[in-house]
mmCIF file of C-alpha atoms in Angstrom:
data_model
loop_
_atom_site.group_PDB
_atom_site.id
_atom_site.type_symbol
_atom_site.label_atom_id
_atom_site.label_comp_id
_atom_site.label_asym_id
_atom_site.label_seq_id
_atom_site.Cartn_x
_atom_site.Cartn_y
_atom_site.Cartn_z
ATOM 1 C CA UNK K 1 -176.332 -90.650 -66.980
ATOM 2 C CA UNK K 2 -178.443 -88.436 -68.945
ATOM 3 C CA UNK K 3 -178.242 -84.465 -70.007
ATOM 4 C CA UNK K 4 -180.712 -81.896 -69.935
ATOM 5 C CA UNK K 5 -181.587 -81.779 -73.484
ATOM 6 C CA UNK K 6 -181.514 -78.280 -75.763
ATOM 7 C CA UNK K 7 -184.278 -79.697 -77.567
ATOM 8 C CA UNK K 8 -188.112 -77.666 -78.365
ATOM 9 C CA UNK K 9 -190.144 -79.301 -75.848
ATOM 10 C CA UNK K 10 -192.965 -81.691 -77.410
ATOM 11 C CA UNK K 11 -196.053 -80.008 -78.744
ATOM 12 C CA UNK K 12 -198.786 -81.942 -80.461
ATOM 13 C CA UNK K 13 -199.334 -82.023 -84.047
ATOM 14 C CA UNK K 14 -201.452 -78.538 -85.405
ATOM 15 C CA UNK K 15 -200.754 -76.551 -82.433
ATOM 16 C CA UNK K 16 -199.349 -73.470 -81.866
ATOM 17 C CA UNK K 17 -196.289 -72.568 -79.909
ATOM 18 C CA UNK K 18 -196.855 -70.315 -77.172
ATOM 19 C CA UNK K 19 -194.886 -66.864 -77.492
ATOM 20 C CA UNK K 20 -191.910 -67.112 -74.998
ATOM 21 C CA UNK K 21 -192.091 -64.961 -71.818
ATOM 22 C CA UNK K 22 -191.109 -61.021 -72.787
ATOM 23 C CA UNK K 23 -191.766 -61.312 -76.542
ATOM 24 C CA UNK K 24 -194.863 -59.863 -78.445
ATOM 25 C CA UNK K 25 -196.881 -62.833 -80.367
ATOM 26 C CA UNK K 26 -196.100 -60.342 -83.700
ATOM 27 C CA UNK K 27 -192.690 -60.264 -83.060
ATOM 28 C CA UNK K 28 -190.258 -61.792 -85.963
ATOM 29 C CA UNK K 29 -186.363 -62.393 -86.680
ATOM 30 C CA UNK K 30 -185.349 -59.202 -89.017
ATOM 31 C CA UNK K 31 -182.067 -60.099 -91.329
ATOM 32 C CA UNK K 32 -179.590 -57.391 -90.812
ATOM 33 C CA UNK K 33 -178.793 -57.617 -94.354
ATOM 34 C CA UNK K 34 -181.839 -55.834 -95.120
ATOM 35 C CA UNK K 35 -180.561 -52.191 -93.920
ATOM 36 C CA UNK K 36 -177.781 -52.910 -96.248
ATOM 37 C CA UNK K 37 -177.849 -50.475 -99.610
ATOM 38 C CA UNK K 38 -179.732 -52.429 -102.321
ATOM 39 C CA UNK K 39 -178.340 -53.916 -105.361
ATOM 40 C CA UNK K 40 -178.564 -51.664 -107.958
ATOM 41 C CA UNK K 41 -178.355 -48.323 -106.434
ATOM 42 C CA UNK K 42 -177.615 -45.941 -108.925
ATOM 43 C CA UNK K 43 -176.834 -43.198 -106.392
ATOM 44 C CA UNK K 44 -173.952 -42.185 -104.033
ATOM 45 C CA UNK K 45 -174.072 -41.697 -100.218
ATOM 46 C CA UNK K 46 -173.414 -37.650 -100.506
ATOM 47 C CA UNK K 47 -176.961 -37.259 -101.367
ATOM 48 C CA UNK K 48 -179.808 -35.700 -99.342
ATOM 49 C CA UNK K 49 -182.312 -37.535 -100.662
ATOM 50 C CA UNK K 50 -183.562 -40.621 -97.939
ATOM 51 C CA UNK K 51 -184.566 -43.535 -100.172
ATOM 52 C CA UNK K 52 -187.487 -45.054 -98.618
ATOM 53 C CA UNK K 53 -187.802 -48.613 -96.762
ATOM 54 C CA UNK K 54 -188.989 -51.216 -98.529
ATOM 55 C CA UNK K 55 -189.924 -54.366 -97.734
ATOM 56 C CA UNK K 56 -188.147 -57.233 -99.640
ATOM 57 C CA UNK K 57 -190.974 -59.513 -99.152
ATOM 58 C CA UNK K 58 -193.732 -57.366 -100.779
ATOM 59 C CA UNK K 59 -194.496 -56.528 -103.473
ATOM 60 C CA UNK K 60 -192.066 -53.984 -105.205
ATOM 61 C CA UNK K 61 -194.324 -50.455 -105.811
ATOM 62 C CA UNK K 62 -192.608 -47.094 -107.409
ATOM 63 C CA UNK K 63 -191.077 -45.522 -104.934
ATOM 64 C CA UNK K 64 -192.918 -42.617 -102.963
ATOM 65 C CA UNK K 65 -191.599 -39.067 -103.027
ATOM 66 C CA UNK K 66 -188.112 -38.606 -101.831
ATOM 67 C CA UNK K 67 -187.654 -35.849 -98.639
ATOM 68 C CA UNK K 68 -185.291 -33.237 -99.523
ATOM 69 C CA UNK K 69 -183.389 -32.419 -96.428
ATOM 70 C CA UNK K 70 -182.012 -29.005 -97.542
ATOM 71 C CA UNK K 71 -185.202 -28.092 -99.163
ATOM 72 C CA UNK K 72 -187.826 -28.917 -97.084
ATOM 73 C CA UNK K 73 -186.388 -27.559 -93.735
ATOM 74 C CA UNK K 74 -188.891 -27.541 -90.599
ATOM 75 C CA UNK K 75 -189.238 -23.994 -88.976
ATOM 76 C CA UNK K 76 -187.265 -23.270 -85.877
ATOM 77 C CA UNK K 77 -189.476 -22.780 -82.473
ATOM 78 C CA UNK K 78 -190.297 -19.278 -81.996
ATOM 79 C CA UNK K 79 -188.928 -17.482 -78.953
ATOM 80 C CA UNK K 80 -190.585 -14.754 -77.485
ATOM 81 C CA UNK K 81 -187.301 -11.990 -77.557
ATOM 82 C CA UNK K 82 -186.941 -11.207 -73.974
ATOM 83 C CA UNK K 83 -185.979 -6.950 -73.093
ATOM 84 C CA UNK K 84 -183.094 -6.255 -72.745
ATOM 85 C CA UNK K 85 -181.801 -6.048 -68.968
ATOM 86 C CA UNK K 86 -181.385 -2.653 -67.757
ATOM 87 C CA UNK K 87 -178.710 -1.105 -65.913
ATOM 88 C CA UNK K 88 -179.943 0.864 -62.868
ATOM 89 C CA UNK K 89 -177.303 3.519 -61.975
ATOM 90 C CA UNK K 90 -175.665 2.756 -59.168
ATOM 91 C CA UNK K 91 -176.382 5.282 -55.569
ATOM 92 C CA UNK K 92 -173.752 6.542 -53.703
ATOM 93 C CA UNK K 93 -173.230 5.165 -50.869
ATOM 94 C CA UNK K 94 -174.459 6.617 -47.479
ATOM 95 C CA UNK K 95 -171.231 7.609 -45.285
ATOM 96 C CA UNK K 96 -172.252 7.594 -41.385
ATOM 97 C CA UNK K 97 -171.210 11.122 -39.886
ATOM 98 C CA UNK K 98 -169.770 9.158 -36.470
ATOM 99 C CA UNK K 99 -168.143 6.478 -38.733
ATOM 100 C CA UNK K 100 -166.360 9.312 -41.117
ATOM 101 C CA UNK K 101 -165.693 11.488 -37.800
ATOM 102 C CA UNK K 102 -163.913 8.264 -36.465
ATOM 103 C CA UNK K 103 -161.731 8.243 -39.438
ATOM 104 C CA UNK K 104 -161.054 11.340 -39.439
ATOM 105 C CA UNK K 105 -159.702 11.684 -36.057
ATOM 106 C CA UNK K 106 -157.808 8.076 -36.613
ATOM 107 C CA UNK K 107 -155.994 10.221 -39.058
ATOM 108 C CA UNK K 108 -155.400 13.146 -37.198
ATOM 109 C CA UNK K 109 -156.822 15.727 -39.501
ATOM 110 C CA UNK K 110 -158.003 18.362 -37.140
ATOM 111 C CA UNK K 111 -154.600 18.514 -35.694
ATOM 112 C CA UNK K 112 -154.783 20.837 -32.532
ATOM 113 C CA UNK K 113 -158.130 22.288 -33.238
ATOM 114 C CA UNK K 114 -159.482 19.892 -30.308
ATOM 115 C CA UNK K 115 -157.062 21.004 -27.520
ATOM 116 C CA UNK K 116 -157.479 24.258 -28.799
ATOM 117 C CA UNK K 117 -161.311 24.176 -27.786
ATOM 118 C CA UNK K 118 -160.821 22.331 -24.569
ATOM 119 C CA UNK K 119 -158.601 25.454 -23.787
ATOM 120 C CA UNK K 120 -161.022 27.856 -24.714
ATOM 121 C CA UNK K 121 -164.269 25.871 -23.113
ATOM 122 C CA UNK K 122 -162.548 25.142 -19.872
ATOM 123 C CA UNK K 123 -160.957 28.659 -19.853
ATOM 124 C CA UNK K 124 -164.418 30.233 -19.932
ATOM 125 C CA UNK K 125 -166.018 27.567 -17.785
ATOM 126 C CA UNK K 126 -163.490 28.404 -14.773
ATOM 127 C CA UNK K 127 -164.498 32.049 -14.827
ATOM 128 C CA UNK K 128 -167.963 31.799 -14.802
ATOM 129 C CA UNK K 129 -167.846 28.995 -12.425
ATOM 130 C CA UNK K 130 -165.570 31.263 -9.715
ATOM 131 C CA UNK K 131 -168.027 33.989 -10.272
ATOM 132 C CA UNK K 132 -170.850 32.393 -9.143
ATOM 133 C CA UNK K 133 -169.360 30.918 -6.346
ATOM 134 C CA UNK K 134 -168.138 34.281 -5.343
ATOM 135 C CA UNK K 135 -171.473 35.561 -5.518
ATOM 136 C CA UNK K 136 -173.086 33.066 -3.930
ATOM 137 C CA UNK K 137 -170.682 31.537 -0.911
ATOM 138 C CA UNK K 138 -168.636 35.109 -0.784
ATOM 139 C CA UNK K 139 -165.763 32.735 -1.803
ATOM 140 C CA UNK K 140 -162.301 34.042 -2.827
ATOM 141 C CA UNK K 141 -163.285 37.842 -1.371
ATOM 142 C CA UNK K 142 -166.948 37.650 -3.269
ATOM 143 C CA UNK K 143 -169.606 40.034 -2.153
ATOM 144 C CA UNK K 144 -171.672 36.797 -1.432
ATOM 145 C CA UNK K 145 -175.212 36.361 -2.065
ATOM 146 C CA UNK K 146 -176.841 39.566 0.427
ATOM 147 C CA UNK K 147 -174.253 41.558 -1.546
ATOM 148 C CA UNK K 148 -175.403 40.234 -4.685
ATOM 149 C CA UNK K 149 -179.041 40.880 -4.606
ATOM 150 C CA UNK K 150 -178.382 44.256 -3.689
ATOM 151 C CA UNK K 151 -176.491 44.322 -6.458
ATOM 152 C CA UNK K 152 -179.548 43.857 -8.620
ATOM 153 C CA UNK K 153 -182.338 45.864 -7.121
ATOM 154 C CA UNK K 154 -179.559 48.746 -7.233
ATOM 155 C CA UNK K 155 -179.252 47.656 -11.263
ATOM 156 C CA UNK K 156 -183.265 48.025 -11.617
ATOM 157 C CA UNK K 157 -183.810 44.264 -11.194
ATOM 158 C CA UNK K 158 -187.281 43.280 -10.073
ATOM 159 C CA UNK K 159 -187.863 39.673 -8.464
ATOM 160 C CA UNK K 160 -183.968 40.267 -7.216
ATOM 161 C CA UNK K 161 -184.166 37.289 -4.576
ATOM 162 C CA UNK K 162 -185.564 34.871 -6.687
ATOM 163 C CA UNK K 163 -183.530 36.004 -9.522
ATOM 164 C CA UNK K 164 -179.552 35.974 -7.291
ATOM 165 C CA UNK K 165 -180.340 32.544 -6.633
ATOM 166 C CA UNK K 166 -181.157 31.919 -10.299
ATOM 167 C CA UNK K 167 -178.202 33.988 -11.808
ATOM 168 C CA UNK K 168 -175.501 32.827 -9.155
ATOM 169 C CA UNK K 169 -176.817 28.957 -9.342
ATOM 170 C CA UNK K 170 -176.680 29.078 -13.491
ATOM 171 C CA UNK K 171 -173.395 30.882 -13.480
ATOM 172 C CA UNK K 172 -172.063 27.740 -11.402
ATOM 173 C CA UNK K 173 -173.918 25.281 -13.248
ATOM 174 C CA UNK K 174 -172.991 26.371 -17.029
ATOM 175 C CA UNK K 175 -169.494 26.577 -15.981
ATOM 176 C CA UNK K 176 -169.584 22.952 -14.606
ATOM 177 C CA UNK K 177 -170.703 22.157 -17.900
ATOM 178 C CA UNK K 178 -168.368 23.725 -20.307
ATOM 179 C CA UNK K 179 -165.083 22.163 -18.241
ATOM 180 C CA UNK K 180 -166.970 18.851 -18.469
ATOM 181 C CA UNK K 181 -168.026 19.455 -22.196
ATOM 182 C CA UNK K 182 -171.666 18.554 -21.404
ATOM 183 C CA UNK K 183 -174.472 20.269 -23.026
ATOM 184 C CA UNK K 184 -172.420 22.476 -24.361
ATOM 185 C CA UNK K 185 -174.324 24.536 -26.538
ATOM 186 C CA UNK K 186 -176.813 24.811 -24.183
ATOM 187 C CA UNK K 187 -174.702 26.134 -21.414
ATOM 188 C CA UNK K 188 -172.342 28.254 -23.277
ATOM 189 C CA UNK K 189 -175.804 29.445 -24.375
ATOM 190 C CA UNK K 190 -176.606 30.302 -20.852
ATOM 191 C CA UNK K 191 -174.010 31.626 -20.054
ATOM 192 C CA UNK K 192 -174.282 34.171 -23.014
ATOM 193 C CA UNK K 193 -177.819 35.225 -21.929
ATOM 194 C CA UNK K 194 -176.169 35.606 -18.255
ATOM 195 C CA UNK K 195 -173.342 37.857 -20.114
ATOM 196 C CA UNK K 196 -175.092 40.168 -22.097
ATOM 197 C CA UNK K 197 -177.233 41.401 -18.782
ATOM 198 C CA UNK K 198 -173.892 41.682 -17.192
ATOM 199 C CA UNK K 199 -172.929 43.942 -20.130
ATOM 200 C CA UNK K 200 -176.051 46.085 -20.222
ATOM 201 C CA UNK K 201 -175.714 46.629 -15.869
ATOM 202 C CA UNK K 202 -172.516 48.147 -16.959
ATOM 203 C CA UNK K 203 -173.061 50.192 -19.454
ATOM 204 C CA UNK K 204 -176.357 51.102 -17.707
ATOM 205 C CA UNK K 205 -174.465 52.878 -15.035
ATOM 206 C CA UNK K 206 -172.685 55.202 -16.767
ATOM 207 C CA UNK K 207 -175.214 55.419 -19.970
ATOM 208 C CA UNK K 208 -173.849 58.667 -21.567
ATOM 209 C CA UNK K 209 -170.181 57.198 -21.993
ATOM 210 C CA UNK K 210 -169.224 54.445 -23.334
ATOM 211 C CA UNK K 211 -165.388 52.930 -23.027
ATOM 212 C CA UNK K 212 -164.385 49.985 -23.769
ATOM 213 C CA UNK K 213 -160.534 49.395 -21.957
ATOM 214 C CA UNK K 214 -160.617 48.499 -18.216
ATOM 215 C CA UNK K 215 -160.521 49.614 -15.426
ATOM 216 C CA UNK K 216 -163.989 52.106 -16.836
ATOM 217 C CA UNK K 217 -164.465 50.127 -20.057
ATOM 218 C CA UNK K 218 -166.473 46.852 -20.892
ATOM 219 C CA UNK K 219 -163.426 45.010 -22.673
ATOM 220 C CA UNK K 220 -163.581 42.343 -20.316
ATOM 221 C CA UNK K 221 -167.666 41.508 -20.713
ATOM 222 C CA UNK K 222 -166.895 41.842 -24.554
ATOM 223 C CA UNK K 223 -163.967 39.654 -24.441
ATOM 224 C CA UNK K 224 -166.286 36.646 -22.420
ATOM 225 C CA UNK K 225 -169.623 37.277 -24.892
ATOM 226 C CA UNK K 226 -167.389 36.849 -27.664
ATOM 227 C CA UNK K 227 -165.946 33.085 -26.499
ATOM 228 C CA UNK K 228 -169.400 32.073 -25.456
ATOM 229 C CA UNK K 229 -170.172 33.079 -28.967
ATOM 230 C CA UNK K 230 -166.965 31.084 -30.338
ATOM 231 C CA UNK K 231 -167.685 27.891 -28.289
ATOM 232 C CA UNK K 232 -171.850 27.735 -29.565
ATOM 233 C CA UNK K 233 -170.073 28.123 -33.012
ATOM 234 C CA UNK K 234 -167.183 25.716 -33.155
ATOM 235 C CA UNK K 235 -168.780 23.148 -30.648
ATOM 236 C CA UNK K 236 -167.214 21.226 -27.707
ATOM 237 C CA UNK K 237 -164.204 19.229 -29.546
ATOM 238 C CA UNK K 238 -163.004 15.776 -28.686
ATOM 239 C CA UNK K 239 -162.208 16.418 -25.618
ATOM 240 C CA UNK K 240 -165.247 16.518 -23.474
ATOM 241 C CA UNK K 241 -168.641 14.195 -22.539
ATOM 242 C CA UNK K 242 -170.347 15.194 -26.020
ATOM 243 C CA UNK K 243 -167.510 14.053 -28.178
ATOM 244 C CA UNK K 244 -169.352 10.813 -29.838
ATOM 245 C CA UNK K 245 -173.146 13.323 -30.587
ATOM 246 C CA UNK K 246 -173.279 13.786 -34.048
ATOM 247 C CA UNK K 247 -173.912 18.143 -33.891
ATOM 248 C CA UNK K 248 -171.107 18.222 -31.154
ATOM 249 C CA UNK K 249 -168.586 17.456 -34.539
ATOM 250 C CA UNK K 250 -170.285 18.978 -37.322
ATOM 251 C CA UNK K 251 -172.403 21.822 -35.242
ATOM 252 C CA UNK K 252 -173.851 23.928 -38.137
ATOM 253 C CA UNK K 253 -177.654 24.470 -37.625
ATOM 254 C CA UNK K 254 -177.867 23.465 -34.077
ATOM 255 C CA UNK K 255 -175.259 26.234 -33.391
ATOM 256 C CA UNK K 256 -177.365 28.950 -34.737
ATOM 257 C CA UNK K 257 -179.949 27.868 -33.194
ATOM 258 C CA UNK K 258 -178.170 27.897 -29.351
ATOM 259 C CA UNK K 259 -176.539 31.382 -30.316
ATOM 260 C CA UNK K 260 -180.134 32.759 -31.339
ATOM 261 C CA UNK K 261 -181.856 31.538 -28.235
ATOM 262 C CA UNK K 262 -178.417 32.877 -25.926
ATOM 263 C CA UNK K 263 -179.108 36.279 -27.785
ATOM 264 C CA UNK K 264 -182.623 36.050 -27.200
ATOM 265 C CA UNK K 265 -182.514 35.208 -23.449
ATOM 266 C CA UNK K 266 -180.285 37.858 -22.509
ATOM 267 C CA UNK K 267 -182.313 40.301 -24.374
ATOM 268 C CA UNK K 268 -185.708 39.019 -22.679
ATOM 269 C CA UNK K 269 -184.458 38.686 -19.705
ATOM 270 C CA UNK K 270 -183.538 42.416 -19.226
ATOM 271 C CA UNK K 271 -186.366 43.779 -20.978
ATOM 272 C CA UNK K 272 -189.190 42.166 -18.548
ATOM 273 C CA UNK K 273 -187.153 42.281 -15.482
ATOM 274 C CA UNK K 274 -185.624 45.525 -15.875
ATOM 275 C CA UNK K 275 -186.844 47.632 -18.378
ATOM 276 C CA UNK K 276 -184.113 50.285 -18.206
ATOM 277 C CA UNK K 277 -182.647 51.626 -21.812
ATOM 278 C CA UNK K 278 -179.224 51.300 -20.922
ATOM 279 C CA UNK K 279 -178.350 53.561 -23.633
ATOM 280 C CA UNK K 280 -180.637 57.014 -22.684
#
């Protein structure tokens, strides 16, 4: 029984070995000891200086310029300096008027202000309302609506048919909409154009005097101009259908607006369908 044998396999004489597999042809064994320092050195290993290779099989040659490692430094890579970031001030932040209104009522900062004007808008909203039904069902010993446009061609009213219906119908209507707290600038707006005729047909009929406590005086016209006036100022409150619009919580120019078309209403309303200085 044989082995495999370790041996070179057999070449013939004068020819050349083929390069194993994975090897270059140039390729050659390198003796470690060559990296070691040579004899001789006259040096120490704290230098900078890099002695260069040589080969111990040629020739020896001076030795070529040594590289100075502190001296001859290479340059760094430039870097383009980048600007500095900037620092954009921050904006205040937008507050929602429903979200802060929400908040604020969580918190219970108005305090009674809100039943205050649900008071004052139903208050006014009832009278007006009974009014007009009096004037235009006769309801609760009302003149009713014959009565009523009698009422106004006596006053100087022109157009007094079409105009009872109109008057007695809004009277109804804006107070439906004050107790409800619907509209409200708009019909506490109404109802001020609808209160200042009712103060000029009184003090139209008795132009030379004027009073102002009942039963002769106009104290109680005065008294319901002035909480129209208060409600188209301070708005509707929580309590009613326009609680959650933005100008029903924060009225400011929307206000002036509703009291300055009320105003103007009333004024226009009188001067083309009646005419009459109340005054002279």
């Amino acid at each position: 029984m044989t082995g495999q044998s370790n041996d070179a396999p057999w070449q013939r004489p004068g020819e050349v070995p083929e390069p194993a597999p994975g090897r270059p042809a140039t390729a050659r064994l390198v003796d470690p000891e060559d990296d070691l320092t040579p004899v001789g050195y006259p040096g120490d290993f704290g230098t900078t200086s890099v002695i260069p290779y040589q080969d111990p099989n040629q020739v020896a040659s001076p030795a070529g310029p040594s590289y100075n490692v502190l001296d001859q430094q290479e340059p760094l890579p430039y870097v383009q300096p980048q600007p500095a970031p900037r620092h954009l001030a921050a904006e205040p932040a937008e507050i929602d008027p429903s979200e802060d209104y929400e908040r604020q009522r969580a918190i219970g900062r108005r305090g009674t202000q809100n039943l205050g004007l649900l008071v004052l808008r139903v208050g006014l909203g009832v009278v007006l309302g009974a009014h007009g039904l009096q004037k235009l069902f006769g309801w609760w010993g009302g003149q009713g609506l014959g009565a009523f446009k009698n009422s106004l061609s006596d006053a100087g009213y022109q157009h007094a048919d079409i105009l009872s219906y109109v008057s007695a119908g809004g009277e109804i209507a804006a107070g439906a909409l004050l107790v409800l707290g619907l509209f409200t600038p708009v019909a506490a707006a109404g109802a001020l154009a609808f209160l200042i005729n009712e103060l000029l047909v009184s003090i139209s009929a008795r132009p030379h005097t004027f009073s102002y406590f009942l039963p002769q005086g106009h104290e109680y016209q005065i008294t319901l101009i002035l909480l129209a006036v208060a409600i188209i100022l301070a708005g509707p409150g929580r309590y009613g259908l326009d609680a959650n619009r933005r100008w029903a919580h924060r009225p400011f120019i929307g206000s002036f607006v509703a009291l300055l078309a009320g105003i103007a209403a009333g004024i226009a309303v009188w001067v083309l369908l009646n005419g009459v200085n109340p005054i002279a």
